Each structure stands twice: as structure tokens, then as C-alpha cells.
Coordinates of N, CA and C in Angstrom, one line a residue:
M1 N 67.5 -28.5 -64.6 CA 66.9 -27.8 -63.5 C 65.5 -27.4 -64.0
V2 N 64.5 -27.7 -63.1 CA 63.1 -27.4 -63.5 C 62.6 -26.4 -62.6
L3 N 62.0 -25.4 -63.2 CA 61.3 -24.3 -62.4 C 60.0 -24.8 -61.9
L4 N 59.8 -24.8 -60.6 CA 58.6 -25.3 -60.0 C 57.6 -24.2 -59.7
G5 N 58.1 -23.0 -59.4 CA 57.2 -21.9 -59.1 C 58.0 -20.7 -58.8
R6 N 57.2 -19.6 -58.6 CA 57.8 -18.3 -58.3 C 56.9 -17.6 -57.2
C7 N 57.6 -17.0 -56.3 CA 56.8 -16.3 -55.2 C 57.3 -14.8 -55.3
C8 N 56.3 -13.9 -55.3 CA 56.6 -12.5 -55.4 C 56.1 -11.7 -54.1
S9 N 56.9 -10.7 -53.7 CA 56.4 -9.9 -52.6 C 56.7 -8.4 -53.1
A10 N 56.4 -7.5 -52.2 CA 56.6 -6.1 -52.5 C 58.1 -5.7 -52.7
V11 N 58.9 -6.5 -52.0 CA 60.4 -6.2 -52.1 C 61.3 -7.2 -52.7
A12 N 60.8 -8.5 -52.9 CA 61.6 -9.5 -53.4 C 60.8 -10.5 -54.3
T13 N 61.6 -11.2 -55.2 CA 61.0 -12.2 -56.0 C 61.8 -13.5 -55.8
S14 N 61.2 -14.7 -55.5 CA 61.9 -15.9 -55.3 C 61.5 -16.9 -56.3
W15 N 62.4 -17.7 -56.8 CA 62.2 -18.8 -57.7 C 62.5 -20.2 -57.0
L16 N 61.7 -21.2 -57.2 CA 61.9 -22.5 -56.6 C 62.2 -23.5 -57.7
F17 N 63.4 -24.1 -57.7 CA 63.9 -25.0 -58.7 C 64.0 -26.4 -58.1
F18 N 63.8 -27.5 -59.0 CA 64.1 -28.9 -58.6 C 65.2 -29.4 -59.5
Q19 N 66.2 -30.0 -58.9 CA 67.4 -30.5 -59.7 C 67.1 -32.0 -60.1
P20 N 66.7 -32.3 -61.3 CA 66.3 -33.6 -61.7 C 67.4 -34.6 -61.8
S21 N 68.7 -34.1 -61.9 CA 69.8 -35.0 -62.0 C 70.0 -35.8 -60.7
H22 N 69.5 -35.3 -59.6 CA 69.6 -36.0 -58.3 C 68.2 -36.2 -57.7
P23 N 67.3 -37.0 -58.3 CA 65.9 -37.0 -57.8 C 65.9 -37.6 -56.4
E24 N 66.9 -38.5 -56.1 CA 66.8 -39.1 -54.8 C 67.1 -38.1 -53.7
S25 N 67.8 -37.1 -54.0 CA 68.2 -36.1 -53.0 C 67.1 -35.1 -52.9
A26 N 66.2 -35.0 -53.9 CA 65.1 -34.0 -53.9 C 65.7 -32.6 -53.5
I27 N 66.7 -32.2 -54.3 CA 67.3 -31.0 -54.0 C 66.5 -29.8 -54.5
F28 N 66.1 -28.9 -53.7 CA 65.4 -27.7 -54.1 C 66.3 -26.5 -53.9
I29 N 66.3 -25.7 -54.9 CA 67.2 -24.5 -54.8 C 66.2 -23.3 -54.9
V30 N 66.4 -22.4 -53.9 CA 65.6 -21.2 -53.9 C 66.5 -20.0 -54.2
W31 N 66.2 -19.3 -55.3 CA 66.9 -18.1 -55.6 C 66.0 -16.9 -55.3
T32 N 66.5 -16.0 -54.5 CA 65.8 -14.8 -54.2 C 66.5 -13.5 -54.6
F33 N 65.7 -12.7 -55.3 CA 66.3 -11.4 -55.8 C 65.5 -10.3 -55.1
V34 N 66.2 -9.4 -54.5 CA 65.6 -8.2 -53.9 C 65.2 -7.2 -55.1
V35 N 64.0 -6.8 -55.1 CA 63.5 -5.9 -56.1 C 63.4 -4.5 -55.6
Q36 N 64.2 -3.6 -56.2 CA 64.0 -2.2 -55.8 C 62.7 -1.7 -56.3
T37 N 62.0 -1.0 -55.4 CA 60.7 -0.5 -55.8 C 60.5 0.8 -55.1
N38 N 59.7 1.6 -55.7 CA 59.3 2.9 -55.2 C 58.0 2.9 -54.5
I39 N 57.5 1.7 -54.2 CA 56.2 1.6 -53.6 C 56.1 2.3 -52.3
F40 N 57.1 2.1 -51.4 CA 57.1 2.7 -50.1 C 57.3 4.2 -50.2
A41 N 58.1 4.6 -51.1 CA 58.3 6.1 -51.3 C 57.0 6.7 -51.8
G42 N 56.3 6.0 -52.6 CA 55.0 6.5 -53.1 C 54.0 6.5 -51.9
M43 N 54.0 5.5 -51.1 CA 53.1 5.5 -50.0 C 53.4 6.6 -49.0
N44 N 54.7 6.9 -48.8 CA 55.1 7.9 -47.9 C 54.7 9.3 -48.4
S45 N 54.9 9.5 -49.8 CA 54.5 10.7 -50.4 C 53.0 10.9 -50.3
G46 N 52.3 9.8 -50.5 CA 50.8 9.9 -50.3 C 50.4 10.3 -48.9
G47 N 51.1 9.8 -47.9 CA 50.8 10.1 -46.5 C 51.1 11.6 -46.2
Q48 N 52.2 12.1 -46.8 CA 52.5 13.5 -46.6 C 51.5 14.4 -47.3
D49 N 51.1 14.0 -48.5 CA 50.0 14.8 -49.1 C 48.7 14.8 -48.3
E50 N 48.4 13.7 -47.7 CA 47.2 13.6 -46.9 C 47.3 14.5 -45.7
E51 N 48.6 14.5 -45.1 CA 48.8 15.3 -43.9 C 48.7 16.8 -44.2
R52 N 49.2 17.1 -45.4 CA 49.0 18.5 -45.8 C 47.6 18.9 -46.0
E53 N 46.8 18.0 -46.6 CA 45.4 18.3 -46.8 C 44.7 18.4 -45.5
N54 N 45.1 17.5 -44.5 CA 44.4 17.6 -43.2 C 44.7 19.0 -42.6
R55 N 46.0 19.4 -42.7 CA 46.3 20.7 -42.2 C 45.5 21.8 -42.8
K56 N 45.3 21.8 -44.1 CA 44.5 22.8 -44.8 C 43.1 22.8 -44.2
R57 N 42.6 21.6 -44.0 CA 41.2 21.5 -43.5 C 41.0 22.0 -42.1
K58 N 42.0 22.3 -41.4 CA 41.9 22.8 -40.0 C 41.3 24.2 -40.0
F59 N 41.5 24.9 -41.1 CA 41.1 26.3 -41.2 C 39.9 26.5 -42.1
D60 N 39.0 27.3 -41.6 CA 37.8 27.5 -42.4 C 38.0 28.5 -43.5
S61 N 39.0 29.3 -43.4 CA 39.3 30.4 -44.4 C 40.7 30.9 -44.2
P62 N 41.3 31.5 -45.2 CA 42.6 32.1 -45.1 C 42.7 33.1 -44.0
A63 N 41.6 33.9 -43.8 CA 41.5 34.9 -42.7 C 41.6 34.2 -41.3
Q64 N 40.9 33.1 -41.2 CA 41.0 32.4 -39.9 C 42.4 31.8 -39.7
E65 N 43.1 31.4 -40.7 CA 44.4 30.9 -40.6 C 45.4 32.0 -40.1
V66 N 45.2 33.2 -40.7 CA 46.0 34.3 -40.3 C 45.8 34.6 -38.8
Y67 N 44.6 34.7 -38.4 CA 44.3 35.0 -37.0 C 44.8 33.9 -36.0
L68 N 44.6 32.7 -36.4 CA 45.1 31.6 -35.5 C 46.6 31.5 -35.5
S69 N 47.2 31.8 -36.6 CA 48.7 31.8 -36.7 C 49.2 33.0 -35.8
L70 N 48.6 34.1 -35.8 CA 49.0 35.2 -34.9 C 48.8 34.9 -33.5
W71 N 47.7 34.2 -33.2 CA 47.4 33.8 -31.8 C 48.5 32.9 -31.3
R72 N 48.8 31.9 -32.1 CA 49.8 30.9 -31.7 C 51.1 31.5 -31.6
T73 N 51.5 32.4 -32.5 CA 52.8 33.1 -32.4 C 52.9 33.9 -31.1
Y74 N 51.8 34.7 -30.8 CA 51.8 35.5 -29.6 C 51.9 34.6 -28.4
D75 N 51.3 33.4 -28.3 CA 51.4 32.5 -27.2 C 52.8 32.0 -27.0
R76 N 53.5 31.7 -28.1 CA 54.9 31.2 -28.0 C 55.8 32.3 -27.6
L77 N 55.7 33.5 -28.1 CA 56.6 34.6 -27.7 C 56.3 35.2 -26.4
R78 N 55.0 35.1 -26.0 CA 54.6 35.6 -24.7 C 55.2 34.8 -23.5
A79 N 55.4 33.5 -23.8 CA 55.9 32.6 -22.8 C 57.3 33.1 -22.4
L80 N 58.1 33.6 -23.3 CA 59.4 34.1 -23.0 C 59.3 35.4 -22.2
E81 N 58.4 36.2 -22.5 CA 58.1 37.4 -21.8 C 57.7 37.2 -20.3
D82 N 56.7 36.2 -20.2 CA 56.3 35.9 -18.9 C 57.4 35.4 -18.0
A83 N 58.2 34.5 -18.6 CA 59.3 34.0 -17.8 C 60.3 35.0 -17.3
L84 N 60.5 36.1 -18.0 CA 61.4 37.2 -17.6 C 60.7 38.0 -16.5
F85 N 59.5 38.5 -16.7 CA 58.9 39.4 -15.8 C 58.4 38.8 -14.5
S86 N 58.1 37.5 -14.6 CA 57.6 36.8 -13.4 C 58.7 36.8 -12.3
E87 N 59.9 36.8 -12.7 CA 61.0 36.8 -11.7 C 61.2 38.2 -11.0
L88 N 60.6 39.2 -11.6 CA 60.7 40.6 -11.1 C 59.4 41.0 -10.4
D89 N 58.4 40.2 -10.3 CA 57.1 40.6 -9.8 C 56.6 41.8 -10.5
L90 N 56.7 41.8 -11.8 CA 56.3 42.9 -12.7 C 55.6 42.3 -13.8
T91 N 54.5 42.9 -14.3 CA 53.8 42.4 -15.4 C 54.3 43.1 -16.7
P92 N 54.1 42.5 -17.9 CA 54.5 43.2 -19.1 C 53.8 44.5 -19.3
Q93 N 52.6 44.6 -18.9 CA 51.9 45.9 -19.0 C 52.4 47.0 -18.1
Q94 N 52.8 46.6 -16.9 CA 53.5 47.6 -16.0 C 54.8 48.1 -16.6
Y95 N 55.5 47.1 -17.2 CA 56.8 47.5 -17.8 C 56.5 48.5 -19.0
N96 N 55.4 48.2 -19.7 CA 55.0 49.0 -20.9 C 54.7 50.5 -20.4
V97 N 54.0 50.6 -19.2 CA 53.7 51.9 -18.7 C 55.0 52.6 -18.3
L98 N 55.9 52.0 -17.7 CA 57.2 52.6 -17.4 C 57.9 53.1 -18.6
R99 N 57.9 52.3 -19.7 CA 58.6 52.7 -20.9 C 57.9 53.9 -21.5
I100 N 56.6 54.0 -21.5 CA 55.9 55.1 -22.0 C 56.2 56.4 -21.2
L101 N 56.2 56.3 -19.9 CA 56.6 57.4 -19.1 C 58.0 57.8 -19.2
Q102 N 58.9 56.9 -19.4 CA 60.3 57.2 -19.6 C 60.5 58.0 -20.9
A103 N 59.7 57.7 -22.0 CA 59.8 58.3 -23.2 C 59.4 59.8 -23.2
T104 N 58.5 60.1 -22.3 CA 57.9 61.5 -22.2 C 58.6 62.3 -21.0
S105 N 59.4 61.6 -20.2 CA 60.0 62.3 -19.0 C 60.9 63.4 -19.5
P106 N 60.8 64.6 -18.7 CA 60.1 64.8 -17.4 C 58.7 65.2 -17.5
R107 N 58.2 65.3 -18.8 CA 56.8 65.8 -18.9 C 55.8 64.7 -18.4
P108 N 54.9 65.0 -17.6 CA 53.9 64.0 -17.1 C 52.9 63.7 -18.2
L109 N 52.2 62.5 -18.0 CA 51.2 62.2 -19.0 C 49.9 61.9 -18.2
P110 N 48.8 62.3 -18.8 CA 47.5 62.0 -18.2 C 47.2 60.5 -18.2
T111 N 46.5 59.9 -17.3 CA 46.3 58.5 -17.2 C 45.6 58.0 -18.5
L112 N 44.7 58.8 -19.1 CA 44.0 58.4 -20.3 C 45.0 58.3 -21.5
K113 N 46.0 59.2 -21.6 CA 47.0 59.1 -22.6 C 47.9 57.9 -22.5
I114 N 48.2 57.5 -21.3 CA 49.0 56.3 -21.1 C 48.2 55.1 -21.6
S115 N 46.9 55.0 -21.2 CA 46.1 53.9 -21.6 C 46.0 53.8 -23.2
E116 N 46.0 54.9 -23.9 CA 45.9 54.9 -25.3 C 47.2 54.4 -25.9
R117 N 48.3 54.6 -25.3 CA 49.6 54.2 -25.9 C 50.0 52.8 -25.5
L118 N 49.3 52.1 -24.6 CA 49.6 50.8 -24.2 C 49.5 49.8 -25.4
I119 N 50.3 48.8 -25.5 CA 50.3 47.9 -26.6 C 49.0 47.1 -26.6
S120 N 48.5 46.7 -25.4 CA 47.3 46.0 -25.2 C 46.4 46.7 -24.2
R121 N 45.1 46.6 -24.4 CA 44.2 47.4 -23.6 C 44.3 47.0 -22.1
A122 N 44.2 47.9 -21.2 CA 44.2 47.7 -19.8 C 42.9 48.1 -19.2
P123 N 42.1 47.1 -18.8 CA 40.7 47.5 -18.3 C 40.8 48.3 -17.0
D124 N 41.9 48.2 -16.2 CA 42.0 49.0 -15.0 C 43.4 49.6 -14.9
I125 N 43.5 50.7 -15.7 CA 44.8 51.4 -15.7 C 45.1 52.0 -14.4
T126 N 44.0 52.5 -13.7 CA 44.2 53.2 -12.4 C 44.8 52.2 -11.4
R127 N 44.3 51.0 -11.3 CA 44.9 50.0 -10.4 C 46.3 49.7 -10.7
M128 N 46.6 49.6 -12.0 CA 48.0 49.3 -12.4 C 49.0 50.4 -12.0
I129 N 48.6 51.6 -12.1 CA 49.4 52.7 -11.7 C 49.5 52.8 -10.2
D130 N 48.4 52.4 -9.5 CA 48.5 52.3 -8.0 C 49.6 51.4 -7.6
K131 N 49.7 50.2 -8.2 CA 50.8 49.3 -7.8 C 52.2 49.8 -8.1
L132 N 52.3 50.5 -9.2 CA 53.6 51.1 -9.5 C 54.0 52.2 -8.6
Q133 N 53.0 53.0 -8.1 CA 53.3 54.0 -7.2 C 53.6 53.5 -5.8
Q134 N 52.9 52.4 -5.4 CA 53.3 51.8 -4.1 C 54.7 51.3 -4.1
R135 N 55.2 50.9 -5.2 CA 56.6 50.4 -5.3 C 57.6 51.5 -5.5
G136 N 57.1 52.7 -5.7 CA 58.0 53.9 -5.8 C 58.5 54.1 -7.2
F137 N 57.8 53.5 -8.2 CA 58.3 53.6 -9.6 C 57.6 54.8 -10.4
V138 N 56.5 55.3 -9.9 CA 55.8 56.5 -10.5 C 55.3 57.4 -9.4
D139 N 55.0 58.6 -9.8 CA 54.3 59.6 -9.0 C 53.1 60.1 -9.7
R140 N 52.1 60.5 -8.9 CA 50.9 61.0 -9.5 C 50.5 62.4 -8.9
V141 N 49.9 63.2 -9.7 CA 49.5 64.5 -9.2 C 48.2 64.8 -10.0
R142 N 47.2 65.4 -9.2 CA 45.9 65.7 -9.8 C 46.0 67.1 -10.5
S143 N 45.4 67.3 -11.6 CA 45.4 68.5 -12.3 C 44.7 69.6 -11.5
E144 N 45.2 70.8 -11.6 CA 44.6 71.9 -10.9 C 43.4 72.4 -11.7
E145 N 43.5 72.3 -13.0 CA 42.4 72.8 -13.8 C 41.2 71.9 -13.9
D146 N 41.5 70.6 -13.9 CA 40.4 69.6 -14.0 C 40.8 68.5 -13.0
R147 N 40.1 68.4 -11.9 CA 40.4 67.5 -10.8 C 40.2 66.1 -11.2
R148 N 39.5 65.9 -12.3 CA 39.3 64.5 -12.8 C 40.5 63.9 -13.5
T149 N 41.4 64.8 -13.9 CA 42.6 64.4 -14.7 C 43.7 64.2 -13.7
V150 N 44.4 63.0 -13.9 CA 45.5 62.7 -13.1 C 46.8 62.6 -14.0
F151 N 47.8 63.3 -13.6 CA 49.1 63.2 -14.4 C 50.1 62.2 -13.7
V152 N 50.8 61.5 -14.5 CA 51.7 60.5 -14.0 C 53.1 60.7 -14.5
T153 N 54.1 60.6 -13.7 CA 55.5 60.7 -14.1 C 56.3 59.5 -13.5
I154 N 57.4 59.2 -14.2 CA 58.2 58.1 -13.7 C 59.2 58.7 -12.8
T155 N 59.6 57.9 -11.7 CA 60.5 58.4 -10.7 C 61.9 57.9 -11.1
D156 N 62.9 58.4 -10.3 CA 64.3 57.9 -10.5 C 64.4 56.4 -10.3
A157 N 63.6 55.9 -9.3 CA 63.6 54.4 -9.1 C 63.0 53.7 -10.3
G158 N 62.0 54.2 -10.9 CA 61.5 53.6 -12.1 C 62.5 53.6 -13.2
K159 N 63.2 54.7 -13.4 CA 64.2 54.8 -14.5 C 65.3 53.8 -14.2
Q160 N 65.7 53.7 -12.9 CA 66.8 52.7 -12.6 C 66.4 51.3 -12.9
L161 N 65.1 51.0 -12.6 CA 64.6 49.7 -12.9 C 64.7 49.4 -14.4
L162 N 64.3 50.3 -15.2 CA 64.4 50.1 -16.6 C 65.8 49.9 -17.1
D163 N 66.7 50.7 -16.5 CA 68.1 50.5 -16.9 C 68.6 49.1 -16.5
E164 N 68.2 48.6 -15.4 CA 68.7 47.3 -14.9 C 68.1 46.2 -15.8
L165 N 66.9 46.5 -16.4 CA 66.2 45.5 -17.2 C 66.6 45.5 -18.6
Q166 N 67.3 46.6 -19.1 CA 67.5 46.7 -20.5 C 68.2 45.6 -21.1
G167 N 69.3 45.1 -20.5 CA 70.0 43.9 -21.1 C 69.2 42.7 -21.2
A168 N 68.4 42.4 -20.2 CA 67.6 41.2 -20.1 C 66.5 41.3 -21.2
V169 N 65.9 42.4 -21.3 CA 64.8 42.6 -22.3 C 65.3 42.5 -23.7
E170 N 66.5 43.0 -24.0 CA 67.1 42.9 -25.3 C 67.4 41.5 -25.6
R171 N 67.9 40.7 -24.7 CA 68.1 39.3 -24.9 C 66.8 38.5 -25.2
M172 N 65.8 38.9 -24.4 CA 64.5 38.3 -24.6 C 64.0 38.5 -26.1
H173 N 64.1 39.7 -26.5 CA 63.6 40.0 -27.9 C 64.4 39.3 -28.9
R174 N 65.7 39.1 -28.7 CA 66.6 38.3 -29.6 C 66.1 36.9 -29.6
D175 N 65.8 36.4 -28.5 CA 65.3 35.0 -28.4 C 63.9 34.9 -29.1
Q176 N 63.1 35.9 -29.0 CA 61.8 35.9 -29.7 C 61.9 36.0 -31.2
A177 N 62.7 36.9 -31.7 CA 62.6 37.2 -33.1 C 64.0 37.4 -33.8
G178 N 65.1 37.0 -33.1 CA 66.4 37.3 -33.6 C 66.8 36.4 -34.8
H179 N 66.0 35.3 -35.0 CA 66.3 34.5 -36.2 C 65.8 35.0 -37.5
L180 N 65.0 36.1 -37.4 CA 64.6 36.8 -38.7 C 65.6 37.8 -39.1
S181 N 65.7 37.9 -40.4 CA 66.7 38.9 -41.0 C 66.0 40.3 -40.9
A182 N 66.9 41.3 -41.1 CA 66.4 42.7 -41.0 C 65.3 42.9 -42.0
S183 N 65.4 42.4 -43.2 CA 64.4 42.6 -44.2 C 63.1 41.8 -43.9
D184 N 63.3 40.6 -43.3 CA 62.1 39.9 -42.9 C 61.3 40.6 -41.8
S185 N 62.1 41.1 -40.9 CA 61.5 41.9 -39.8 C 60.7 43.1 -40.3
A186 N 61.3 43.8 -41.2 CA 60.7 45.0 -41.7 C 59.4 44.6 -42.5
E187 N 59.5 43.6 -43.3 CA 58.3 43.1 -44.1 C 57.2 42.6 -43.1
L188 N 57.6 41.9 -42.1 CA 56.6 41.4 -41.2 C 55.9 42.6 -40.5
C189 N 56.6 43.6 -40.0 CA 56.0 44.8 -39.4 C 55.1 45.5 -40.3
R190 N 55.5 45.6 -41.6 CA 54.6 46.2 -42.6 C 53.3 45.5 -42.8
L191 N 53.4 44.2 -42.8 CA 52.1 43.4 -43.0 C 51.3 43.5 -41.8
L192 N 51.9 43.4 -40.6 CA 51.1 43.5 -39.4 C 50.4 44.9 -39.2
K193 N 51.1 45.9 -39.6 CA 50.5 47.2 -39.6 C 49.3 47.3 -40.5
K194 N 49.5 46.7 -41.7 CA 48.4 46.7 -42.7 C 47.2 45.9 -42.2
L195 N 47.5 44.8 -41.5 CA 46.4 44.0 -41.0 C 45.6 44.7 -39.9
R196 N 46.2 45.4 -39.0 CA 45.5 46.0 -37.9 C 45.0 47.4 -38.2
K197 N 45.4 48.0 -39.3 CA 45.0 49.4 -39.7 C 43.5 49.6 -39.6
P198 N 42.7 48.7 -40.3 CA 41.2 49.0 -40.3 C 40.6 48.9 -38.9
H199 N 41.4 48.4 -37.9 CA 40.8 48.1 -36.6 C 41.4 49.1 -35.5
E200 N 42.2 50.0 -36.0 CA 42.8 51.1 -35.1 C 42.0 52.3 -35.2
S201 N 41.9 53.1 -34.1 CA 41.2 54.4 -34.2 C 42.1 55.4 -34.9
S202 N 41.5 56.5 -35.4 CA 42.3 57.5 -36.1 C 43.3 58.2 -35.2
E203 N 43.1 58.1 -33.9 CA 44.0 58.7 -32.9 C 45.0 57.7 -32.4
S204 N 45.0 56.5 -32.9 CA 45.9 55.5 -32.4 C 47.4 55.9 -32.4
Y205 N 48.1 55.6 -31.4 CA 49.5 55.9 -31.3 C 50.3 54.9 -32.2
W206 N 49.6 53.8 -32.5 CA 50.2 52.7 -33.3 C 49.9 52.8 -34.8

């Protein structure tokens, strides 16, 4: 048997033989052996490395990555919140106002104090309270000492609404962050407080 040649590829090697004992038949035998190789694994690993590098290059700095990660997280978690409150014709900020007033009930709170305790700034707190009052969830009374100050209290209807929402809100929060352990949640809250501390006023409720 005479070796005529060899052909190699990335995954196999073939040998071509001629059988001289039967020249009239011109019998050619091809033996192919599959060659195990890590070439594709290497290529895949290289692709993953490149993808990681590309991800790194998306951010101009670690500070930017933190901010954008927070923004993205807020967007994903806020979608669950919007889905819940849109069914009730209630905004998350209106719900926040009712929770603040519930915590201080029966003591009324000035409008300015409510605004300070809100999770996010409300450019028109007066209009927000107007809508809650129209639906019977809050009452307002103007101060006798300073007519510019308006005190707000939650009504029984407002308290009942919060009671009805409690189960749904708890489920929403579990959907948002229930996959974190208690220690992870505590550590995350600690880091977030540290992050926003330089940007909070000294009188901040948070």
C-alpha cells in the first residue's frame, strides 16, 4: 500500500492510499481520523473575552457605570410598580403621600413637610393633594396662625384604600427584590445610603 497524500482540516485528517497489488482496479482507500481540538473552544473563549471588553468600554468611568446601573434597575423595578398602580388610577407618588399621612395620623402634616418626605421630588405637590382630596382620600385645612400653611390629614377612605392595597403592594415588592437574601438587602441599602448621602440635605428624612 502506497501513501499518495494527506489532507488536513481543523477537525479531521485524511490519508489517501493506492493498493499496488491490484493496479488494474486502481483501488484507493481513504482513511479519515477525527482530530479532537480545542480550537473552537479557544475561539469561543476569545469571543467571550471580546464581549466582556466591549461591555467595559460602554462606560466612561466606574461612577458612570454605577449611575447607569441604578437607572436601569429603577426602570425594571418601576415597570412592576406602574403595572400595579395603573389599574387603580393612582400614581406611585399619590400612594407615597397617603403612606406618609397614615404614618403621622391623626396628626396633620403641612404640605411642605409632605413634600420633604416624598421618595422623589414632586414639582406640584398642591395639585397632587387636590386630586387625592377630590377622591375623598385626604382632607385639608388652612392654618389659623399662618394662612399660607395648609395642613393635610388622611381620611378613613384613604386608610381603607391602603388596607386594600397592602397585600398587592407586598407581592409587588417581593417580585421586585424578593430574590435577594436578607443580608444582601441590608448591604445594598447600606451602600445606597452611602451613595446618596453627599446629595441629601441635612434635614432630609432619608
